[in-house]
mmCIF file of C-alpha atoms and ligand atoms in Angstrom:
data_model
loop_
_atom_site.group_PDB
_atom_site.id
_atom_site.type_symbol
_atom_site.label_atom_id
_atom_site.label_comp_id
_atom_site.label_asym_id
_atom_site.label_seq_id
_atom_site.Cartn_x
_atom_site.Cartn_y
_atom_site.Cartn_z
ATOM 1 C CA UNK H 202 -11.337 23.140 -8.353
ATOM 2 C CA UNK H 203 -11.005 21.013 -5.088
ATOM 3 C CA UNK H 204 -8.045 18.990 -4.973
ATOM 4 C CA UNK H 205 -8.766 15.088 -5.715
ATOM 5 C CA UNK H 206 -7.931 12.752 -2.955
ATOM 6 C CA UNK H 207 -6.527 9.264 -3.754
ATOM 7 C CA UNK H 208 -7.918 6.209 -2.023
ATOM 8 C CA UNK H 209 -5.994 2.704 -2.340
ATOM 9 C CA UNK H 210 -7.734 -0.437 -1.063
ATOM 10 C CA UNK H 211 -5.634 -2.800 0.439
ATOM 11 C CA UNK H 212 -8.372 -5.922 -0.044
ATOM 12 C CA UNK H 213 -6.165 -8.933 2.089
ATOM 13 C CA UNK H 214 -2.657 -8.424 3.315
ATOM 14 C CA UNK H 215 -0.702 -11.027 4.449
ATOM 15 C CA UNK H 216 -2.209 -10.500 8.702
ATOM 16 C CA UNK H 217 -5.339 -10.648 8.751
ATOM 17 C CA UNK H 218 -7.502 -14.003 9.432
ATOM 18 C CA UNK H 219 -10.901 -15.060 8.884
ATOM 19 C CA UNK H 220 -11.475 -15.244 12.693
ATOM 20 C CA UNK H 221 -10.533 -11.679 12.452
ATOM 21 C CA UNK H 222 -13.486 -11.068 10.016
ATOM 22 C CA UNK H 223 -15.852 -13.634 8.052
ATOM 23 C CA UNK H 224 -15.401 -10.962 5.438
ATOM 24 C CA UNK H 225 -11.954 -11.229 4.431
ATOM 25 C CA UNK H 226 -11.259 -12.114 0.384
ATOM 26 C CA UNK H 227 -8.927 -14.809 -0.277
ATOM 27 C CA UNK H 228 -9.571 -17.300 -3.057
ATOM 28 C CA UNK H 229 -9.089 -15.273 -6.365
ATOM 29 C CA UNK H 230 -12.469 -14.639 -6.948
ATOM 30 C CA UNK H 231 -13.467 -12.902 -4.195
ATOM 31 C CA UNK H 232 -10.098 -10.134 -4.204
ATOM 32 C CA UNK H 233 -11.386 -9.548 -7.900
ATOM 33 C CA UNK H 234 -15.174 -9.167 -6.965
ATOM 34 C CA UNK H 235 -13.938 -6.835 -3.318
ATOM 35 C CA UNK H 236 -11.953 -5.259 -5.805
ATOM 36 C CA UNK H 237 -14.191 -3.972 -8.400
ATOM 37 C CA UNK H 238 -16.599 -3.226 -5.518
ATOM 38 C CA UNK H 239 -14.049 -1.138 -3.847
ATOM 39 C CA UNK H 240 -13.046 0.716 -7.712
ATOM 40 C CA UNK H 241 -16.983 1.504 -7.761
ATOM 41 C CA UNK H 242 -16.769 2.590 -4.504
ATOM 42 C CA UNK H 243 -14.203 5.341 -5.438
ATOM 43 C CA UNK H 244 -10.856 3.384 -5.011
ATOM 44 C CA UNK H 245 -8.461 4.101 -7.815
ATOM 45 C CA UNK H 246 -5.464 1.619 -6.419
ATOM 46 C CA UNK H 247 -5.353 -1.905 -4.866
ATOM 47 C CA UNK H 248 -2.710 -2.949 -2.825
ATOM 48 C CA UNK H 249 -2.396 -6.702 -3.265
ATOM 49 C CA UNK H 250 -0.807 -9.638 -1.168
ATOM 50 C CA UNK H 251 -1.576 -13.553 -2.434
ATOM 51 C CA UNK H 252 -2.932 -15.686 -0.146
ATOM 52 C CA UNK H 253 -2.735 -19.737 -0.341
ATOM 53 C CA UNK H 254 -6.448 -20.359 -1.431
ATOM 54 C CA UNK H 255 -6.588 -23.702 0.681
ATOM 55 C CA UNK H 256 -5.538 -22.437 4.150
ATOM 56 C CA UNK H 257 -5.741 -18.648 4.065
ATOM 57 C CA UNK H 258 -2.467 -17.860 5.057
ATOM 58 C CA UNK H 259 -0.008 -15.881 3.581
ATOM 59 C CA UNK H 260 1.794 -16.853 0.532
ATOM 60 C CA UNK H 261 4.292 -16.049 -2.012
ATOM 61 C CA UNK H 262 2.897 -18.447 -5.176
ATOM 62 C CA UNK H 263 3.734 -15.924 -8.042
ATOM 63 C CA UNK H 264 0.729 -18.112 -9.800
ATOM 64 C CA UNK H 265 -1.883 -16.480 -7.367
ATOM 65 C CA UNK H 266 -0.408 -13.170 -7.826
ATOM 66 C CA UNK H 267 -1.231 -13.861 -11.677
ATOM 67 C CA UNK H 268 -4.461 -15.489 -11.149
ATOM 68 C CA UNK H 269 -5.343 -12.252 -8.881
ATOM 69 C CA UNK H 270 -3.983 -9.533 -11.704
ATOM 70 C CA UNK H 271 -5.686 -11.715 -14.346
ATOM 71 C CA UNK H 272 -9.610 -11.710 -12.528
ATOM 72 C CA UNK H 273 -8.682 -7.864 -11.138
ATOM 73 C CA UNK H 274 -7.895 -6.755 -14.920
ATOM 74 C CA UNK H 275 -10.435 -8.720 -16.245
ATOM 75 C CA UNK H 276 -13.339 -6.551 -14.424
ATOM 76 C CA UNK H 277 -12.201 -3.189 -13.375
ATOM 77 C CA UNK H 278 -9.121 -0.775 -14.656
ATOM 78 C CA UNK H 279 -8.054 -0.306 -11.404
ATOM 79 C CA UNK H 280 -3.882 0.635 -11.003
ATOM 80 C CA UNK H 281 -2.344 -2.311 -9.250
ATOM 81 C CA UNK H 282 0.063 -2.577 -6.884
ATOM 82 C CA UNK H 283 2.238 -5.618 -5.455
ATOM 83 C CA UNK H 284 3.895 -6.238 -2.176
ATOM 84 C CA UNK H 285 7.817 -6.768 -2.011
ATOM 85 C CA UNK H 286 7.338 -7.171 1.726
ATOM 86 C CA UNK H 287 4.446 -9.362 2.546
ATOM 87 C CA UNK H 288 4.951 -12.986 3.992
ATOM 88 C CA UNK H 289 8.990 -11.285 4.685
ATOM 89 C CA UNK H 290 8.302 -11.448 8.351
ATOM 90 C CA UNK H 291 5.770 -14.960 8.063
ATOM 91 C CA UNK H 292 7.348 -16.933 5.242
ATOM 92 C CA UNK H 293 11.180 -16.097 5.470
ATOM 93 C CA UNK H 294 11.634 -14.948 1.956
ATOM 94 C CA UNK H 295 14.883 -13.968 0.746
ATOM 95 C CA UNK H 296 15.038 -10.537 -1.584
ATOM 96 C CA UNK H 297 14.913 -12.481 -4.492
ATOM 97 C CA UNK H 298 12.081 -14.327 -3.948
ATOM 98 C CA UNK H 299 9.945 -11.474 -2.621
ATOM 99 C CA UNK H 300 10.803 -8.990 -5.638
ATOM 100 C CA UNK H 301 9.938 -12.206 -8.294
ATOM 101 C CA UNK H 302 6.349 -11.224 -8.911
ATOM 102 C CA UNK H 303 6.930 -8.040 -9.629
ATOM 103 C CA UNK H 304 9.560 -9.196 -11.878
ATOM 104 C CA UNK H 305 7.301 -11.798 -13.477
ATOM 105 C CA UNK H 306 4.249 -9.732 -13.558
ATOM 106 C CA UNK H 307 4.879 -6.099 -14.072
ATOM 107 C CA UNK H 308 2.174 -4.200 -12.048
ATOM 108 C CA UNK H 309 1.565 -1.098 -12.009
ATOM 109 C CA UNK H 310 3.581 -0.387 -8.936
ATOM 110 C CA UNK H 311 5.213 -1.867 -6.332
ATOM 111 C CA UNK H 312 5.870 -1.260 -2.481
ATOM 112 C CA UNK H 313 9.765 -1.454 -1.299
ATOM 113 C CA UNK H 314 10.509 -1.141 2.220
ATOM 114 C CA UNK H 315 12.985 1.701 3.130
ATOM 115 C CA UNK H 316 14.476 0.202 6.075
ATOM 116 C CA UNK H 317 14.725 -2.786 8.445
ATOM 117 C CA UNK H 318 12.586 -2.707 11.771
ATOM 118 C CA UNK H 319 11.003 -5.556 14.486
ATOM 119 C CA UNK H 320 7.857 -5.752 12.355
ATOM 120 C CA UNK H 321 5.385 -6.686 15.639
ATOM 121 C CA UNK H 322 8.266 -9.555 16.841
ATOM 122 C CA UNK H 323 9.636 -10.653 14.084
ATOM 123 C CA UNK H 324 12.388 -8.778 11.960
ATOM 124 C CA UNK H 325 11.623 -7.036 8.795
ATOM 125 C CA UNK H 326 15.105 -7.010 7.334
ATOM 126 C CA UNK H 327 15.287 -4.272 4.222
ATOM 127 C CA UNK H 328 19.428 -3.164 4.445
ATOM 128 C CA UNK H 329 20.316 -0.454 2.222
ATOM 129 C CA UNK H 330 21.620 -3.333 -0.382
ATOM 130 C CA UNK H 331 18.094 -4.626 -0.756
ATOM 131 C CA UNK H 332 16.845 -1.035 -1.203
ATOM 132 C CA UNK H 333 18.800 0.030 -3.919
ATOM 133 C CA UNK H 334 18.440 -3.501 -5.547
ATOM 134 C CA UNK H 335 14.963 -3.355 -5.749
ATOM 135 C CA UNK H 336 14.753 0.875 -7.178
ATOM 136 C CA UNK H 337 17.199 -0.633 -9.488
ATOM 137 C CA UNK H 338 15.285 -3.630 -10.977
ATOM 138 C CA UNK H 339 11.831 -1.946 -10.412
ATOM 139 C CA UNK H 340 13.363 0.900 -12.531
ATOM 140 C CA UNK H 341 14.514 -1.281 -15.239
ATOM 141 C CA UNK H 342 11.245 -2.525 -15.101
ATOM 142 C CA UNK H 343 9.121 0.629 -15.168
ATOM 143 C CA UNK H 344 6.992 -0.204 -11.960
ATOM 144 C CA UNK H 345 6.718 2.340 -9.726
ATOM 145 C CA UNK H 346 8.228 1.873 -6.254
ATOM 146 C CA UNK H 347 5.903 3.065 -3.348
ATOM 147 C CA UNK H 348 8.206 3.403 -0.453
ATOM 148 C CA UNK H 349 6.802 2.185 2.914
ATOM 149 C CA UNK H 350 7.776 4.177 5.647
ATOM 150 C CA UNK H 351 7.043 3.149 9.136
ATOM 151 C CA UNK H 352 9.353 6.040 11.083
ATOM 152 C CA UNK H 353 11.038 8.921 9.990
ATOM 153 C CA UNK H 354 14.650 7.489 9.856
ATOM 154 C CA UNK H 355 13.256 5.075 7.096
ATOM 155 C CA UNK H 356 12.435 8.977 5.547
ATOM 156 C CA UNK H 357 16.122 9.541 5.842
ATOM 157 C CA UNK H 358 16.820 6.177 4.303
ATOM 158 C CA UNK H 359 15.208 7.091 1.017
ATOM 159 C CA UNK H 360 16.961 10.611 0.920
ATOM 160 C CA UNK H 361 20.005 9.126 1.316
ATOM 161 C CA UNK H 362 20.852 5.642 -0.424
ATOM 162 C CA UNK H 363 18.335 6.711 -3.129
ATOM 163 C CA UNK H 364 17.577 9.993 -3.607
ATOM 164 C CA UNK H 365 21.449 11.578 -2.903
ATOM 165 C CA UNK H 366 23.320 8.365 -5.518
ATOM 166 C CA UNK H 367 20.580 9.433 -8.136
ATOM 167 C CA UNK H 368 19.712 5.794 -8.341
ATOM 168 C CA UNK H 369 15.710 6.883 -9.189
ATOM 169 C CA UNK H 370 15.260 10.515 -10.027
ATOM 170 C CA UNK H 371 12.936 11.928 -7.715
ATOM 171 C CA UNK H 372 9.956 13.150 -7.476
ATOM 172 C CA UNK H 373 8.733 10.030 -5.889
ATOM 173 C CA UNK H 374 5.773 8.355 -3.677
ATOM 174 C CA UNK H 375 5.703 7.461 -0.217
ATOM 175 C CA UNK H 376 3.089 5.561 1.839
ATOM 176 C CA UNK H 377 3.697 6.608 5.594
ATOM 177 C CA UNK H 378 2.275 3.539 7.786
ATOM 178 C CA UNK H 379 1.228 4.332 11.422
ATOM 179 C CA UNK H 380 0.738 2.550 13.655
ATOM 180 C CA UNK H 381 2.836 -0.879 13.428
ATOM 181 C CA UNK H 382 4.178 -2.395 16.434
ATOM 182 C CA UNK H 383 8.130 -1.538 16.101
ATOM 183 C CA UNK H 384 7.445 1.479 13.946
ATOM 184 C CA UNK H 385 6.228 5.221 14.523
ATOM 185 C CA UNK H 386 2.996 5.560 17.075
ATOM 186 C CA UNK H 387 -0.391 6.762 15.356
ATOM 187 C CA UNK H 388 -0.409 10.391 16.754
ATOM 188 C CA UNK H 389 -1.572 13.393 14.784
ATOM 189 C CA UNK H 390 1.598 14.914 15.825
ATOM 190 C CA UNK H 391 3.574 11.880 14.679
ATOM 191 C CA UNK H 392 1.754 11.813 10.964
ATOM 192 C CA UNK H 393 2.565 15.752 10.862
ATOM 193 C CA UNK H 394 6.501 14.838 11.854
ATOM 194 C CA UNK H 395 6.786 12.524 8.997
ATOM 195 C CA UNK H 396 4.629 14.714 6.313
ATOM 196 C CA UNK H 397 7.350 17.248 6.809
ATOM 197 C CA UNK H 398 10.509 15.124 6.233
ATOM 198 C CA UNK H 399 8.961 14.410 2.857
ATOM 199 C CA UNK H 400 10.873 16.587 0.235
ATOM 200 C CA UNK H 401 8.692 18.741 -1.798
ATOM 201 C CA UNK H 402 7.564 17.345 -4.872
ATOM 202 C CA UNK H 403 7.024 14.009 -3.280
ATOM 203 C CA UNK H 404 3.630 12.465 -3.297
ATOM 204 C CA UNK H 405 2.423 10.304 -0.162
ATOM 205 C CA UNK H 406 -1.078 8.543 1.382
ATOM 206 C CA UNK H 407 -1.140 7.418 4.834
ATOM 207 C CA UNK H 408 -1.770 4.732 6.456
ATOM 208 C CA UNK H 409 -2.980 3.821 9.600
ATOM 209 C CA UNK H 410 -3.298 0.557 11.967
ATOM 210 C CA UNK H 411 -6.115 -1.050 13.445
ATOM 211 C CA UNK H 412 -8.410 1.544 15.009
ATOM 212 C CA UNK H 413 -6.146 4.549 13.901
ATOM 213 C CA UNK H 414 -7.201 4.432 10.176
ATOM 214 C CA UNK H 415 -9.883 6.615 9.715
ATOM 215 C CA UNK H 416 -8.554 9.069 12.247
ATOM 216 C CA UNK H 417 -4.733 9.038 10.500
ATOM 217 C CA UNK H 418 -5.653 9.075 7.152
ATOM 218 C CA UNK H 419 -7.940 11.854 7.442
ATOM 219 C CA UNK H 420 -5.513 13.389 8.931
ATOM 220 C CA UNK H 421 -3.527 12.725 5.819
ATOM 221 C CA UNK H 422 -6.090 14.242 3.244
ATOM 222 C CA UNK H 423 -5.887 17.727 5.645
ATOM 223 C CA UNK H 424 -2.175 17.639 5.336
ATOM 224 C CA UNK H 425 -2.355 17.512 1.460
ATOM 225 C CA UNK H 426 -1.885 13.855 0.840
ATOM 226 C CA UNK H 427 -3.967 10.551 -0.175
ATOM 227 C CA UNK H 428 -5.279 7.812 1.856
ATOM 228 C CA UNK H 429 -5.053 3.597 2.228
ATOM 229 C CA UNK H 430 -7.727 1.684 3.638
ATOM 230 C CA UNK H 431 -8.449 -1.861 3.883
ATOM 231 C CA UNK H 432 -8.700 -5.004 5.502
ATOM 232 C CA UNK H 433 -5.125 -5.038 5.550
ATOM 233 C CA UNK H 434 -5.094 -2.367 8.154
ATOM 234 C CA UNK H 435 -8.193 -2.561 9.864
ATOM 235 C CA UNK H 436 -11.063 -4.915 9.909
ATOM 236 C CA UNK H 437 -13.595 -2.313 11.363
ATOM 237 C CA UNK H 438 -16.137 0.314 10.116
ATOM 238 C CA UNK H 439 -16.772 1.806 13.733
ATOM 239 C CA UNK H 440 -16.233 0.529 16.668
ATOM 240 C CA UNK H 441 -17.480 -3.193 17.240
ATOM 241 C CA UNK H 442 -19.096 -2.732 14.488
ATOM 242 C CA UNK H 443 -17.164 -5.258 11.415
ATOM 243 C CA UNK H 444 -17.045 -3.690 7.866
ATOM 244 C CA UNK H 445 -18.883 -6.165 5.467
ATOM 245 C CA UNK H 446 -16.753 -5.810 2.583
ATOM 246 C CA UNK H 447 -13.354 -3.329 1.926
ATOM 247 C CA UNK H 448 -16.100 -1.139 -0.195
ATOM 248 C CA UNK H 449 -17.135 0.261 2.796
ATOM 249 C CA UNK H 450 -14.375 1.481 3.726
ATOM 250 C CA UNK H 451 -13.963 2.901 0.914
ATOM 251 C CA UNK H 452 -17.073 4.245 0.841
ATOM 252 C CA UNK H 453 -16.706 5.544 4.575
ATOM 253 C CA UNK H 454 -13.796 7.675 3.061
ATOM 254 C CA UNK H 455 -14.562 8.687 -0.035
ATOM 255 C CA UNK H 456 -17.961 10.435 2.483
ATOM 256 C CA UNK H 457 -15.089 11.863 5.142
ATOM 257 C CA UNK H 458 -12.960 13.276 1.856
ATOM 258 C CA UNK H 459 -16.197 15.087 -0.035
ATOM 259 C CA UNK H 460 -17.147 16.488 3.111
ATOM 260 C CA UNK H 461 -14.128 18.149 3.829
ATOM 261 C CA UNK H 462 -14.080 19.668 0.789
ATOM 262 C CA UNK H 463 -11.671 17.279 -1.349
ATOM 263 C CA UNK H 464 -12.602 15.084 -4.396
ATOM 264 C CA UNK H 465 -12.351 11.435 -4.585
ATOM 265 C CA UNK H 466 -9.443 10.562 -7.486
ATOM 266 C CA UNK H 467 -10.695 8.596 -10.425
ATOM 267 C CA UNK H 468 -8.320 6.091 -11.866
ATOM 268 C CA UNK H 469 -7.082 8.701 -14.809
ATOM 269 C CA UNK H 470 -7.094 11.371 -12.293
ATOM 270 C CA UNK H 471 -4.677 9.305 -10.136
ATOM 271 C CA UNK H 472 -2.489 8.506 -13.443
ATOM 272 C CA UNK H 473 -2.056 12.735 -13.367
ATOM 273 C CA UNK H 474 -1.438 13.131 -10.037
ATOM 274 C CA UNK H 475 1.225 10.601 -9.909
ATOM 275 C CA UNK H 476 3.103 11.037 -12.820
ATOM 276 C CA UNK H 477 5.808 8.077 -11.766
ATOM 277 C CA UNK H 478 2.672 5.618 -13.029
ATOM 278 C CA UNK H 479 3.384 6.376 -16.267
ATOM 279 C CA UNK H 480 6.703 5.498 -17.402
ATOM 280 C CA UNK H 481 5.733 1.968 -19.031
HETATM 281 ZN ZN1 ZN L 1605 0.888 -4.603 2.196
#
């Protein structure tokens, strides 16, 4: 049997504007209706950041985060996964108050940032204290960490403040992001560079900015991994041409992934394949 490819949807996060697209989901709504379309569309994870409902923007209101969990569970049984990092760079949150809906809410999983970079211009600060502070608590609280890394020392972060002190036993997952200004450039031989730090055992999508999505994550399914798409990432279906809703972009991959030979993950399937999801 063909291996089964995971697709996440990342519906919103925290960047992207509506004069970017018309399309983009904010009020709570419309990330639960772009979310079930994107589960029927093949997507077994969503990736979720809040957004203040009035203006837009970014936002760390742990009662949209709720609102959003509440509609998503209400009409699909998608896994869900928070952000510990979005609004960092845009709304100055300390650690506390960008690990509090995760602590309040329990997803699924959760990503954690494995080390501090010039996010675009701003600073994205994740020290090694705030690292192990959040495997700690996010192990205490059975959600999964998903640890973002945007260059290969962030690789070596995780192998050695978490993996070498034991602080989460391993076999753990790992989104590699490509393509943010301040972090790794989007080449093939870049993605293939970081899929080899990875220790074996690990699990891992990719992810890829702007116009490099489709091209780095399908790079990612030939190197044995799973893929993110989204709004978050990239606004586009081809070139100049807008995506209508995050479901085709799902849709877009879940074609590239069944004609290359893969599967597309259901939700159970994913539960196997990452065994972390599990532990609650
Ligand atoms: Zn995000």
């Amino acid at each position: 049997m063909s291996r089964k490819v995971i697709i996440t949807v990342a519906p919103t996060g925290s960047i992207p504007t509506r004069k970017d697209t018309p399309y983009l989901p904010i009020r709570t709504e419309e990330v639960a209706q772009e979310t079930r379309r994107a589960y029927e569309a093949g997507a077994a994870v969503v990736h979720l950041h809040a957004r203040n409902p009035d203006t837009g923007g970014p936002s760390s209101d742990i009662e949209v985060f709720r609102d959003y969990l509440a509609a998503i569970r209400s009409c699909c049984p998608i896994i869900t996964q928070i952000t510990t990092g979005g609004g960092a760079t845009t709304l100055g949150l300390s650690p506390e108050e960008r690990l509090k809906p995760v602590e309040e809410l329990r997803p699924d999983s959760a990503s954690l940032n494995a080390g501090s970079m010039n996010f675009g211009r701003k600073l994205f600060s994740n020290t090694p204290d705030i690292m192990e502070a959040f495997t700690r608590r996010m192990k205490e609280l059975k959600v999964m960490p998903e640890f973002e890394v945007y260059d290969l020392s962030m690789i070596q972060n995780v192998d050695y403040w978490i993996r070498r002190t034991g602080i989460l036993a391993p076999p753990y997952q790992f989104s590699c992001v490509m393509g943010v200004m301040g972090g790794i450039p989007p080449t093939f031989k870049n993605l293939l560079a970081m899929k080899e730090s990875l220790s074996t055992g690990d699990s891992w999508q990719a992810i890829g900015i702007g116009r490099h999505q489709i091209p780095m994550v399908t790079m990612g399914v030939l190197l044995g991994g799973n893929v993110r798409v989204g709004f978050e990432d990239n606004v586009y279906l081809e070139k100049g041409v807008l995506a209508k809703s995050n479901a085709e972009l799902v849709e877009k991959m879940g074609r590239i992934i069944r004609e290359l030979g893969f599967e597309v993950a259901t939700v159970e399937d994913a539960r196997e394949i990452i065994p972390l999801l599990n532990r609650t």
